[in-house]
């Protein structure tokens, strides 16, 4: 099938968006569209310029026989700021308050467009790390983990607190929940993680960090490495933070039940700005 | 900012792909690119033709003052067939067999590209139903539900088997697990579902259908309607199927532990082909 440039641009944009962090040889496109490599290169230049200008991401060109082009999703700094401000505003609504000072976030985490945007932000900030797999803990972290993993083109594994017959043999550890100090168990299917994997840990909420510390201990059992830690919400005011290096999108600084007041501010996301060249603006 | 057609095509493709089933007024694009509506219409024609030709989906044009354009993701019949055949092949691998005749599917369900493709297939087959929300049950159905919901631009709610303090008050029901005949409980956060919602139920596995029947009973408590039922895997050979109308991608027809043999065939997906005009080929 012969394609005109306009059709190629539409189809190539779709293809690149669906294959982030994957090296696509130029021959793939030139054969698909029966077009010269020089035309494909020009198409890619247009796509790259538009992606960068619009804050979609960038295209990296890898030269040589094994070369090709790779789409790296990147959210612009200004867009990330605006989105995190919106998250803060959404989270601070008094009707979220539940007995005990807990927050109802099910609606936010149930919205695929919010979840996907969170995924894009984490994929941006961790884009230059070597990541083989994204790990989370059931249940609330799962949608976030898939959203990040989809943008990084890696699989997801999730830790459970109870064993399931459909997962085969598991490795389990005991850990101390940071805030309640209770001893709990978490487990991971033995065959779900290869030795030496570089693992990005993603979760929805971090209080003292007990659950994330549990995941780190579990990774040690698999001889796997922590490639990064990302949490949607961290809370402030915990005496002893068990996990030190992490990236949070928002920080819950105060919850006042009596006055029905929730204080939320941006998390550590922007602290890592320079390292990761999130945006040019 | 002034855009040339090539840049517009790239950016509009990205925008439409990220806003499925949403009506986008032409003025949104004409203002963003400072281009005449006639040029935008021409762009959209190119995008529509390419999307249809490549099996990405289609663009619907809604005329009039409140009009605009809507992207409907659709997988071509030939692509759906190929993907379901691949799923069958993947599932039939003898190393998936676990004690008790269970199958290990964690790797498949942990791969975002497989999960997203499953989402596209369900979004195709349910594209002409009125759907307000996708519902599933924790844990394995969650990634699938988000993948479908993302393509339909609706939120996800998920039922749990245990109550969580972060969900506020819940509605719970007892149901009989179809295969084990045990009485179980499932619950859903009270404020997660509006009365009268049209709900698409998505799950990973259906044996006798007890869990899905439980979800249907739960929906009655919310005065909500079942808009459709989609399962990744159904099993054959169950005496009494509790749920009648559903769409499955694959059907597990036999598991022979001694000979380590798994028999899998395509499910009911293609039975609904004509109703939904999945593809033109």
XYZ file of C-alpha atoms in Angstrom:
562
model
C 0.000 0.000 0.000
C 1.385 3.393 -0.979
C 0.980 6.236 1.475
C 1.078 9.982 1.097
C 2.946 11.982 3.702
C -0.249 13.090 5.441
C -1.433 9.513 5.939
C 2.038 8.421 7.034
C 2.182 11.178 9.654
C -1.119 10.076 11.169
C -0.225 6.383 11.181
C 3.350 6.899 12.410
C 2.128 9.157 15.218
C -0.287 6.427 16.308
C 2.433 3.782 16.089
C 5.031 5.747 18.065
C 2.493 6.681 20.770
C 1.670 2.999 21.213
C 5.300 1.881 21.326
C 7.051 4.140 23.841
C 10.652 3.381 24.777
C 10.907 0.850 21.917
C 13.499 1.130 19.189
C 11.735 1.111 15.820
C 14.044 0.573 12.795
C 13.423 3.037 9.961
C 13.053 0.044 7.640
C 9.871 -0.869 9.518
C 8.243 2.318 8.278
C 9.878 2.441 4.857
C 8.669 -1.098 4.120
C 5.216 -0.537 5.560
C 4.668 2.599 3.481
C 6.887 1.685 0.524
C 8.630 4.991 0.961
C 12.277 6.015 0.810
C 14.131 6.206 4.114
C 14.795 9.874 3.419
C 11.053 10.561 3.335
C 10.561 8.601 6.561
C 13.335 10.644 8.183
C 11.590 13.847 7.163
C 8.314 12.541 8.586
C 10.041 11.713 11.861
C 11.511 15.208 12.054
C 8.017 16.684 11.774
C 6.690 14.297 14.430
C 9.615 15.020 16.744
C 9.176 18.780 16.433
C 5.447 18.582 17.083
C 5.854 16.177 20.010
C 8.406 18.466 21.649
C 6.481 21.650 20.981
C 3.233 20.177 22.308
C 4.725 18.454 25.337
C 3.957 14.942 24.145
C 7.532 13.725 24.392
C 10.498 13.392 22.125
C 11.926 11.061 19.485
C 15.471 9.814 19.960
C 17.331 8.772 16.853
C 19.821 5.937 17.196
C 22.250 5.825 14.274
C 23.822 2.776 12.663
C 22.771 -0.618 11.346
C 20.923 -1.522 14.563
C 19.537 1.975 14.769
C 16.118 3.470 14.566
C 13.874 5.826 16.422
C 12.498 5.713 19.952
C 9.582 7.658 21.417
C 10.184 8.907 24.967
C 7.002 10.260 26.569
C 7.728 13.509 28.408
C 5.341 15.885 30.076
C 6.309 19.554 29.933
C 7.118 21.221 33.211
C 4.270 23.704 32.817
C 1.765 20.914 32.125
C 3.046 18.874 35.094
C 2.690 21.910 37.359
C -0.833 22.568 36.208
C -1.829 18.924 36.613
C -0.336 18.635 40.106
C -2.100 21.841 41.130
C -5.356 20.321 39.881
C -4.658 17.147 41.862
C -4.071 19.211 45.002
C -7.322 21.053 44.481
C -9.249 17.836 43.843
C -7.780 16.194 46.937
C -8.489 19.109 49.247
C -12.282 18.865 48.854
C -13.791 18.527 52.341
C -16.292 15.863 51.218
C -13.356 13.451 50.907
C -12.982 13.278 54.667
C -13.840 9.899 56.120
C -14.062 8.889 59.779
C -10.585 8.565 61.287
C -9.146 11.272 59.057
C -8.882 9.019 56.005
C -9.501 10.401 52.536
C -11.849 9.011 49.925
C -9.852 8.995 46.668
C -11.683 6.207 44.848
C -13.255 8.603 42.350
C -9.903 10.146 41.398
C -8.176 6.787 41.105
C -11.147 5.466 39.139
C -10.773 8.070 36.396
C -8.598 6.613 33.610
C -7.646 10.058 32.286
C -6.269 11.105 35.691
C -4.551 7.752 36.129
C -2.978 7.947 32.679
C -1.751 11.453 33.296
C -0.167 10.307 36.576
C 1.481 7.540 34.545
C 2.881 10.078 32.080
C 4.337 12.183 34.886
C 6.113 9.247 36.524
C 7.307 7.990 33.130
C 8.787 11.443 32.546
C 10.610 11.715 35.837
C 11.974 8.151 35.621
C 12.600 8.208 31.862
C 16.385 8.028 32.094
C 16.582 5.175 34.606
C 17.068 1.561 33.615
C 13.744 -0.074 34.466
C 12.742 -3.665 33.663
C 9.507 -3.903 35.592
C 7.075 -1.822 37.639
C 6.027 -3.224 41.009
C 3.133 -2.259 43.226
C 0.956 -3.690 45.951
C -2.684 -4.714 45.525
C -5.153 -3.071 45.214
C -5.080 0.703 44.810
C -1.590 0.903 43.335
C -2.454 -1.393 40.429
C -4.010 1.129 38.006
C -1.165 3.570 38.638
C 1.451 0.869 38.077
C -0.093 -0.113 34.726
C -0.301 3.504 33.640
C 3.415 4.023 34.332
C 4.428 0.651 32.880
C 2.469 1.299 29.699
C 4.440 4.505 29.129
C 7.751 2.746 29.850
C 6.927 -0.438 27.876
C 7.704 -2.804 30.752
C 5.574 -5.369 32.607
C 3.842 -4.970 35.966
C 4.088 -7.277 38.950
C 2.059 -6.821 42.068
C 2.521 -7.930 45.598
C -0.423 -9.330 47.529
C -1.230 -9.674 51.174
C -2.888 -13.049 50.658
C -1.868 -16.023 48.572
C -3.835 -17.043 45.478
C -3.838 -20.504 43.983
C -3.557 -19.027 40.493
C -0.126 -17.574 41.160
C 1.752 -20.779 41.885
C 4.529 -20.774 44.452
C 5.247 -17.468 46.125
C 7.972 -15.777 48.125
C 6.692 -14.077 51.242
C 8.148 -11.731 53.813
C 6.941 -10.204 57.036
C 7.176 -6.478 57.442
C 6.201 -3.880 59.970
C 3.561 -1.453 58.869
C 5.160 1.913 59.505
C 2.211 3.733 60.999
C 0.335 0.997 62.860
C 3.498 -0.950 63.828
C 1.677 -4.196 63.120
C 3.484 -7.133 61.571
C 2.055 -8.007 58.185
C 2.851 -10.386 55.359
C 3.281 -9.677 51.676
C 4.022 -12.106 48.918
C 4.907 -12.230 45.257
C 4.594 -15.069 42.741
C 8.000 -16.707 42.430
C 8.029 -16.761 38.681
C 6.833 -13.208 38.224
C 10.227 -11.539 38.731
C 13.628 -12.434 37.240
C 16.780 -12.226 39.320
C 18.640 -8.962 38.826
C 15.614 -7.032 37.564
C 15.597 -3.264 37.925
C 12.321 -2.443 39.584
C 10.385 0.791 39.782
C 8.104 0.768 42.832
C 4.832 2.681 42.432
C 2.136 3.130 45.054
C -0.812 5.377 45.726
C -0.113 6.385 49.295
C 2.915 6.548 51.587
C 2.610 7.302 55.247
C 5.678 6.134 57.133
C 6.759 3.972 54.214
C 6.274 0.554 55.821
C 4.647 -1.021 52.790
C 7.297 0.331 50.454
C 10.016 -0.891 52.792
C 8.329 -4.281 52.691
C 8.511 -4.246 48.898
C 12.205 -3.340 49.072
C 12.846 -6.303 51.397
C 10.908 -8.551 49.039
C 13.048 -7.360 46.122
C 16.144 -8.404 48.066
C 14.740 -11.949 48.173
C 14.637 -11.874 44.376
C 18.104 -10.296 44.091
C 16.396 -7.441 42.309
C 17.300 -3.752 42.424
C 15.233 -0.731 43.303
C 15.370 1.540 40.251
C 13.116 4.174 41.780
C 10.136 4.824 44.024
C 7.113 6.882 43.020
C 4.052 7.598 45.145
C 0.985 9.613 44.301
C 0.410 10.958 47.826
C 2.832 11.233 50.706
C 1.792 12.400 54.138
C 3.733 14.819 56.229
C 4.277 14.830 59.926
C 5.401 11.248 60.394
C 8.197 11.051 62.954
C 10.304 8.513 61.208
C 10.219 8.223 57.454
C 11.404 4.743 56.553
C 11.968 5.406 52.866
C 14.255 8.250 51.889
C 14.568 8.468 48.162
C 11.218 8.728 46.441
C 9.215 10.986 44.183
C 5.749 12.074 45.221
C 3.236 14.063 43.217
C 1.363 15.543 46.151
C 1.942 15.890 49.862
C -0.859 15.765 52.392
C 0.284 18.198 55.061
C -2.676 18.407 57.420
C -6.123 16.952 57.992
C -8.382 18.688 60.457
C -11.497 16.635 61.056
C -13.286 19.198 63.177
C -12.910 22.027 60.719
C -13.192 19.665 57.759
C -10.009 21.050 56.326
C -7.528 19.186 54.148
C -4.171 20.752 53.310
C -2.384 19.481 50.228
C 0.685 20.782 48.403
C 2.875 19.569 45.525
C 5.225 16.721 46.470
C 8.877 16.149 45.568
C 8.245 15.806 41.823
C 9.852 19.078 40.862
C 12.935 18.518 43.028
C 14.167 16.157 40.362
C 13.531 18.501 37.505
C 17.115 19.205 36.472
C 18.205 15.583 36.543
C 15.494 14.598 34.165
C 15.070 17.543 31.856
C 11.322 17.340 32.140
C 10.731 20.328 29.969
C 12.362 23.181 28.204
C 10.096 25.878 29.490
C 0.938 29.612 17.438
C 0.497 28.960 13.733
C 0.665 25.345 12.561
C 1.301 23.808 9.190
C -0.898 20.915 8.133
C 1.810 18.341 8.893
C 2.186 19.539 12.486
C -1.568 19.739 12.904
C -2.019 16.156 11.715
C 0.483 14.874 14.293
C -0.984 16.871 17.147
C -4.622 16.185 16.242
C -3.900 12.463 15.952
C -2.396 12.520 19.432
C -5.339 14.497 20.786
C -8.019 12.272 19.277
C -6.266 9.079 20.442
C -6.230 10.428 23.997
C -9.876 11.517 23.938
C -11.874 8.540 22.661
C -15.673 8.752 22.685
C -15.499 12.489 23.465
C -17.102 15.082 21.246
C -14.470 17.641 20.255
C -15.862 20.853 18.682
C -14.047 21.907 15.509
C -13.524 25.317 17.085
C -11.229 23.653 19.633
C -8.812 22.812 16.839
C -9.357 25.923 14.732
C -8.582 28.131 17.735
C -5.650 26.053 18.905
C -3.997 26.136 15.473
C -5.404 29.460 14.283
C -6.614 27.719 11.168
C -9.833 27.929 9.195
C -12.505 25.346 9.988
C -12.334 24.194 6.379
C -8.658 23.290 6.837
C -9.450 21.478 10.077
C -12.185 19.538 8.277
C -9.714 18.471 5.631
C -7.253 17.382 8.327
C -9.973 15.335 10.007
C -10.825 13.643 6.718
C -7.213 12.534 6.345
C -7.115 11.281 9.939
C -10.413 9.441 9.534
C -9.289 7.728 6.336
C -5.998 6.652 7.873
C -7.622 5.469 11.108
C -10.118 3.344 9.172
C -7.578 1.981 6.744
C -5.147 1.054 9.510
C -7.717 -0.378 11.900
C -7.232 2.279 14.554
C -10.877 3.288 14.664
C -13.076 5.873 13.069
C -14.046 9.518 13.442
C -17.727 10.357 13.700
C -18.763 13.826 12.646
C -21.684 15.405 14.472
C -23.141 18.336 12.549
C -24.681 21.514 13.929
C -23.856 24.161 16.499
C -23.204 21.610 19.254
C -21.384 19.405 16.781
C -17.844 18.240 16.443
C -15.856 15.104 15.931
C -15.619 11.953 18.006
C -12.977 9.238 17.873
C -14.350 5.705 18.228
C -11.591 3.121 18.713
C -12.261 0.044 16.591
C -10.108 -2.976 16.011
C -10.369 -4.548 12.561
C -11.796 -8.009 12.413
C -8.583 -9.427 10.938
C -6.501 -7.856 13.702
C -8.891 -9.125 16.392
C -8.702 -12.628 14.945
C -4.931 -12.572 14.888
C -4.716 -11.247 18.438
C -7.179 -13.797 19.826
C -5.276 -16.585 18.087
C -2.108 -15.313 19.741
C -3.860 -15.247 23.122
C -4.977 -18.859 22.611
C -1.444 -19.907 21.749
C 0.014 -18.052 24.726
C -2.536 -19.585 27.097
C -2.049 -23.139 25.874
C 1.599 -23.323 26.986
C 1.955 -26.363 29.276
C 4.204 -24.490 31.735
C 1.132 -22.501 32.798
C -0.354 -25.531 34.529
C -0.537 -25.192 38.290
C -1.543 -27.817 40.856
C -5.311 -28.355 40.802
C -5.575 -27.586 37.079
C -5.303 -23.821 37.553
C -3.492 -21.707 35.010
C -0.746 -19.176 35.683
C -1.700 -16.067 33.659
C 0.084 -13.425 35.727
C 2.688 -12.790 33.025
C 0.059 -12.208 30.330
C -2.042 -9.963 32.545
C 1.104 -8.132 33.633
C 1.974 -7.062 30.093
C 0.477 -3.601 29.439
C 0.544 -4.063 25.663
C -1.560 -7.252 25.913
C -3.867 -5.633 28.458
C -4.322 -2.541 26.285
C -5.083 -4.639 23.242
C -7.709 -6.559 25.234
C -9.131 -3.167 26.193
C -9.320 -2.126 22.543
C -11.161 -5.326 21.599
C -13.797 -4.919 24.308
C -14.151 -1.215 23.502
C -14.811 -2.227 19.884
C -17.434 -4.829 20.616
C -19.241 -2.619 23.149
C -18.755 0.631 21.220
C -22.432 1.177 20.391
C -23.808 0.524 23.884
C -24.585 3.272 26.344
C -21.954 2.818 29.072
C -21.387 5.153 32.034
C -18.923 3.095 34.031
C -16.875 -0.103 33.894
C -17.097 -2.413 36.900
C -14.824 -5.264 37.893
C -13.785 -7.221 40.964
C -10.422 -6.943 42.677
C -7.720 -7.941 41.850
C -7.054 -9.495 38.458
C -9.874 -7.757 36.629
C -8.616 -4.288 37.517
C -6.036 -3.779 34.742
C -8.497 -5.054 32.142
C -11.257 -2.776 33.421
C -8.997 0.287 33.199
C -7.878 -0.659 29.707
C -11.488 -0.878 28.522
C -12.602 2.219 30.425
C -9.726 4.265 29.011
C -10.886 3.439 25.473
C -14.504 4.289 26.338
C -13.698 7.422 28.370
C -15.646 6.309 31.444
C -14.603 5.704 35.061
C -13.874 2.369 36.728
C -15.342 1.054 39.964
C -14.252 -2.158 41.545
C -15.895 -4.493 43.937
C -13.886 -5.927 46.823
C -14.228 -8.981 48.971
C -13.075 -7.122 52.080
C -13.934 -3.699 53.375
C -11.372 -0.879 53.427
C -11.521 2.138 55.678
C -10.547 4.400 52.776
C -13.742 3.672 50.874
C -16.230 5.002 53.368
C -19.582 3.287 53.722
C -20.198 0.324 51.469
C -23.054 -1.767 50.152
C -22.447 -5.483 50.491
C -24.177 -8.594 49.243
C -23.713 -12.300 49.742
C -23.437 -14.487 46.707
C -22.792 -18.103 45.923
C -19.572 -18.838 44.126
C -20.724 -20.812 41.104
C -18.083 -23.510 41.075
C -17.287 -23.996 44.767
C -20.874 -23.311 45.942
C -19.479 -21.381 48.909
C -21.222 -18.274 50.180
C -19.065 -15.201 49.783
C -19.392 -11.473 50.306
C -18.635 -8.631 47.935
C -18.940 -4.946 48.524
C -18.756 -1.645 46.750
C -18.221 1.863 48.096
C -21.609 3.533 48.372
C -20.591 6.745 46.721
C -18.723 5.125 43.848
C -21.789 4.437 41.696
C -24.707 6.706 40.805
C -28.255 5.390 40.653
C -29.315 4.451 37.146
C -25.768 4.048 35.820
C -25.236 1.841 32.798
C -22.491 -0.545 33.794
C -20.173 -2.673 31.687
C -18.906 -5.620 33.745
C -15.378 -6.784 32.880
C -13.515 -9.698 34.457
C -10.553 -11.901 33.705
C -12.084 -15.329 34.262
C -15.567 -16.827 34.272
C -16.203 -20.375 35.364
C -19.853 -20.859 36.329
C -20.372 -17.118 36.538
C -20.950 -16.814 40.293
C -18.797 -13.743 40.723
C -20.394 -11.991 37.774
C -23.849 -12.887 39.079
C -22.790 -11.384 42.380
C -21.872 -8.160 40.598
C -25.240 -8.138 38.845
C -27.023 -8.483 42.224
C -24.887 -5.691 43.615
C -25.887 -3.478 40.678
C -29.536 -4.055 41.558
C -28.830 -2.596 44.998
C -27.626 0.558 43.258
C -30.544 0.582 40.798
C -27.951 0.365 38.074
C -28.222 -1.436 34.739
C -26.014 -4.068 33.175
C -24.888 -2.611 29.844
C -22.753 -5.611 28.943
C -20.468 -8.342 30.265
C -17.002 -9.039 28.928
C -14.614 -11.731 30.169
C -11.132 -12.552 28.969
C -11.391 -16.311 29.582
C -14.462 -18.482 29.940
C -14.270 -22.154 30.781
C -16.298 -24.843 29.125
C -17.875 -27.860 30.653
C -19.670 -26.243 33.533
C -23.082 -27.843 34.040
C -25.000 -24.737 34.803
C -23.907 -21.422 33.404
C -25.313 -18.693 35.609
C -24.686 -15.837 33.219
C -26.043 -16.051 29.717
C -25.269 -12.963 27.781
C -21.549 -12.184 27.753
C -18.648 -11.745 25.386
C -15.491 -13.767 25.930
C -12.204 -13.493 24.061
C -11.049 -17.048 24.663
C -12.598 -20.267 25.881
C -10.702 -22.831 27.915
C -12.140 -26.126 26.727
C -9.997 -28.734 28.463
C -7.157 -29.053 30.931
C -5.438 -32.413 31.213
C -3.017 -32.403 34.113
C -1.486 -35.795 33.421
C -0.675 -35.082 29.805
C 0.036 -31.442 30.569
C -2.320 -30.381 27.837
C -4.355 -27.165 27.704
C -7.010 -26.697 25.045
C -8.019 -23.126 24.222
C -10.174 -21.731 21.425
C -11.627 -18.328 20.542
C -14.595 -17.270 22.697
C -17.865 -15.610 21.744
C -16.238 -12.374 20.536
C -16.954 -12.959 16.872
C -20.568 -13.984 17.440
C -21.350 -10.311 17.880
C -19.526 -9.204 14.791
C -22.492 -8.074 12.700
C -24.120 -6.131 15.492
C -21.058 -4.059 16.004
C -19.523 -3.689 12.575
C -16.108 -4.447 13.939
C -14.424 -4.270 10.598
C -15.003 -3.939 6.944
C -12.773 -6.793 5.848
